[in-house]
Amino acid sequence: MRIEAVDLFYLAMPAITTEADGSQDALLVRVAAGGHVAWGECEASPLVSIAAFVCPMSHGVCRPVGASVLGETLDGPADIARIAARVEYDSMDLLQAPHMFSGVEMALWDLLGKARGEPVWRLLGYDASHKKVPYASMLFGDTPVDTLRHARDARANGFGAAKFGWGPIGRGDARADAEHFVAAREGLGPDAVLLVDVGQIWGEDVEAAAARLPALEAAQATWLEEPFHSSALESYQALSRRSTKVRMAGGEGAHNFSMARHLIDYGGVGFIQIDTGRIGGIGPAKRVADYAVARGVTFVNHTFTSHLALSASLQPFAGLQDHRICEFPFAPKSLSLDITRNHLQRDANGEIAAPDAPGLGIDVDPQGLREYLVDVDIRVGGKLLYATPASL
Amino acid sequence: MRIEAVDLFYLAMPAITTEADGSQDALLVRVAAGGHVAWGECEASPLVSIAAFVCPMSHGVCRPVGASVLGETLDGPADIARIAARVEYDSMDLLQAPHMFSGVEMALWDLLGKARGEPVWRLLGYDASHKKVPYASMLFGDTPVDTLRHARDARANGFGAAKFGWGPIGRGDARADAEHFVAAREGLGPDAVLLVDVGQIWGEDVEAAAARLPALEAAQATWLEEPFHSSALESYQALSRRSTKVRMAGGEGAHNFSMARHLIDYGGVGFIQIDTGRIGGIGPAKRVADYAVARGVTFVNHTFTSHLALSASLQPFAGLQDHRICEFPFAPKSLSLDITRNHLQRDANGEIAAPDAPGLGIDVDPQGLREYLVDVDIRVGGKLLYATPASL
């Protein structure tokens, strides 16, 4: 097959707020080849990623992502790897390239799966798609009472695991944070899995993070996620060594395999969290999953957007029976739900799995998206480089 | 002072080729505050970087770079650090942000220096701007005979050091590459410093790189630059351990302090090469210089563009007397030279130094730039987010 067309669609909620909620906009990627149409999604700034696809070449290794994709042959997984390697080399000086290419790569797997009538996880070499325990991913409340209510909501909705993130944590003192941890545990009850995500709030400051460890231990948190900048490996390592019960989690900022590997090898994380919409797609995420297995680290998806992104993010570890926890967007914006006709429904045990249907197994709903579509046009030197495609 | 305006200018040669020559286009940044006008330059895709400055917010930590800069107070170096920290946090999910912000940060230093009547290196805490030995930075020829001629040109032009990069190296076998190394040494003569840059050609492949070590040693190359992807720390380390005489150099791909630190600590490089147009500006580059001193590693600038970028890239190590070598664009495109009215001239010994004049000490020449100016406009949701400023 020949990659005939790659179309990009910028979708957004009518109003975007400053909350740390990545489901407020999306960049969908539609790829056409061999009579098939497939979809992917970038977890990245839509406008900047569009620019990275269409920008004029700056020099030999600062070329637009589109130049490495359009017209290429796609007949098997090796072609996806070849195209990815070409993007990595020819766009090495284009920083946004991995975020942009992630959505394309995802669509290439979807397309290949559809063409072969196979789910992507099988193309990756797995024999089965094992059930995962989804955790409700939500933000901390503004007050401990709000956090308590959020935790009870998660429990009432049948989640046996919940992750609380961002919000007030790290903005006041350790005691104020501890009240939120206590409230979260109280709302979830004693048996549920409690996960805490602080969104890089402490930069490189190990002491600030360490001051929260006793309260996290007391609340029996399974992990502390992103205490530091994603590249502050020394801080990760220092905190990992000081924490006996709570393990560190991180990796959503990884935009290539090596960054995830370094969080494992040098940062000492116990959980490596990969967003297939950022790391370059499903291929590099699978490579991280293999590496995590070899190093005794648990692979977890990072997903805060649509069920298209959710399916893509489950594929890299679908076949790993012991890597049980998965992120599940608990209360995304309507845009994020409306992107797809079908959704990954939790079964009677509250569990989900990567679909058995061909490709990513998710139907994108063009009709449902019209109202969110953002008109963009980019002109350079009098030439129209990008305009929102007329047909969705 | 209040940052009143930040204007971005996309400049390009009439034709852009696939050679690895970063001087073919440029993104200039003009900042106005307190009656002063100052300049910086991004070493990055101009269109994608413009998009990163003006894009709509996606969520709380995926905000446009402009939102962290416009209207901010600038009264001292601490303000630059504060603005940089804000960009780092509020744009943590905007991958292009460091490349974009680098040019702004450079201009903030230039502005502060102009306002105080001090060169930037003094604002960084240095007492003197020491002379550096510039190496002529050029590409390998297509054939060894071409490489020989380039080397003789450099020598005839009074350079006591030269770096050859990219071109055919790594695309054929080790023997073919060895002929280029021999030719470069022959053209330079026995006393000149020979540096070799291979532009990440071997990805992660240590054996392919190691196969070139004997010929590099025989040619008495001082360093081997970028044998691998900028994040392939394990490959850097493995090669560093196998090379007794030729030291590894790298770092131009670092887009934050940590990446440079990891090349030193985990990669074992002997020379850390920083582009202030990519790493986030002069502040993080100075932090790398301090770290390099502490670890016994030599700091070197990476500069392949204008003399504005060259001055900015010299500031972080201007006061380090023992860090002698500096990159000097030998044959940049006319655009790159026409950006500035003055240039860093080599003295009778062939040496250069960061200027003593206030700020970066470089006069940008708006008149000279008109012919290179690229018209851009970006519309999102019917709103014009960016148009090339009318006044240059």
Short mmCIF file of N, CA and C in Angstrom, two decimals, chain B residues 40 51 66 77 84 138 165 188 199 222 228 230 258 283 295 347 351 381 383 386:
data_model
loop_
_atom_site.label_atom_id
_atom_site.label_comp_id
_atom_site.label_asym_id
_atom_site.label_seq_id
_atom_site.Cartn_x
_atom_site.Cartn_y
_atom_site.Cartn_z
N GLY B 40 17.34 38.44 19.76
CA GLY B 40 17.78 37.06 19.98
C GLY B 40 17.48 36.24 18.73
N ALA B 51 4.57 29.24 15.82
CA ALA B 51 3.34 28.61 16.30
C ALA B 51 3.40 28.38 17.81
N GLY B 66 4.35 32.80 24.50
CA GLY B 66 4.07 34.23 24.61
C GLY B 66 3.37 34.60 25.91
N PRO B 77 18.72 39.69 36.28
CA PRO B 77 18.84 38.28 35.88
C PRO B 77 17.80 37.38 36.56
N ALA B 84 11.80 32.10 32.69
CA ALA B 84 12.19 30.79 32.15
C ALA B 84 11.50 29.66 32.91
N MET B 138 32.91 23.33 9.06
CA MET B 138 32.55 23.11 7.65
C MET B 138 32.11 21.67 7.44
N GLY B 165 32.26 17.99 9.19
CA GLY B 165 31.06 17.30 9.62
C GLY B 165 30.25 16.70 8.51
N LEU B 188 45.14 20.15 6.78
CA LEU B 188 45.35 21.07 7.91
C LEU B 188 46.80 21.18 8.33
N GLY B 199 27.14 13.83 13.04
CA GLY B 199 25.71 14.11 12.93
C GLY B 199 24.77 12.95 13.23
N THR B 222 40.84 15.38 17.76
CA THR B 222 40.67 15.70 19.18
C THR B 222 39.36 15.15 19.70
N PHE B 228 25.98 9.42 17.94
CA PHE B 228 24.68 8.78 18.20
C PHE B 228 23.58 9.82 18.39
N SER B 230 21.05 12.08 20.27
CA SER B 230 21.46 12.88 21.44
C SER B 230 21.02 12.26 22.75
N SER B 258 19.29 19.46 32.06
CA SER B 258 19.44 18.05 32.45
C SER B 258 20.00 17.19 31.32
N GLY B 283 20.95 31.46 30.07
CA GLY B 283 20.90 31.04 31.48
C GLY B 283 21.18 29.56 31.66
N ARG B 295 32.94 19.14 36.69
CA ARG B 295 33.17 17.75 36.30
C ARG B 295 34.41 17.56 35.43
N ASP B 347 41.35 38.27 15.66
CA ASP B 347 42.48 39.19 15.83
C ASP B 347 43.72 38.63 15.12
N GLU B 351 42.18 34.81 16.94
CA GLU B 351 41.27 34.51 18.05
C GLU B 351 40.10 35.49 18.11
N GLY B 381 -9.54 29.62 14.02
CA GLY B 381 -10.92 29.98 14.37
C GLY B 381 -11.28 31.39 13.91
N LYS B 383 -9.43 33.91 13.68
CA LYS B 383 -8.65 34.98 14.31
C LYS B 383 -7.21 34.92 13.80
N TYR B 386 -0.97 35.32 14.09
CA TYR B 386 0.36 35.83 13.75
C TYR B 386 0.37 36.34 12.32
#
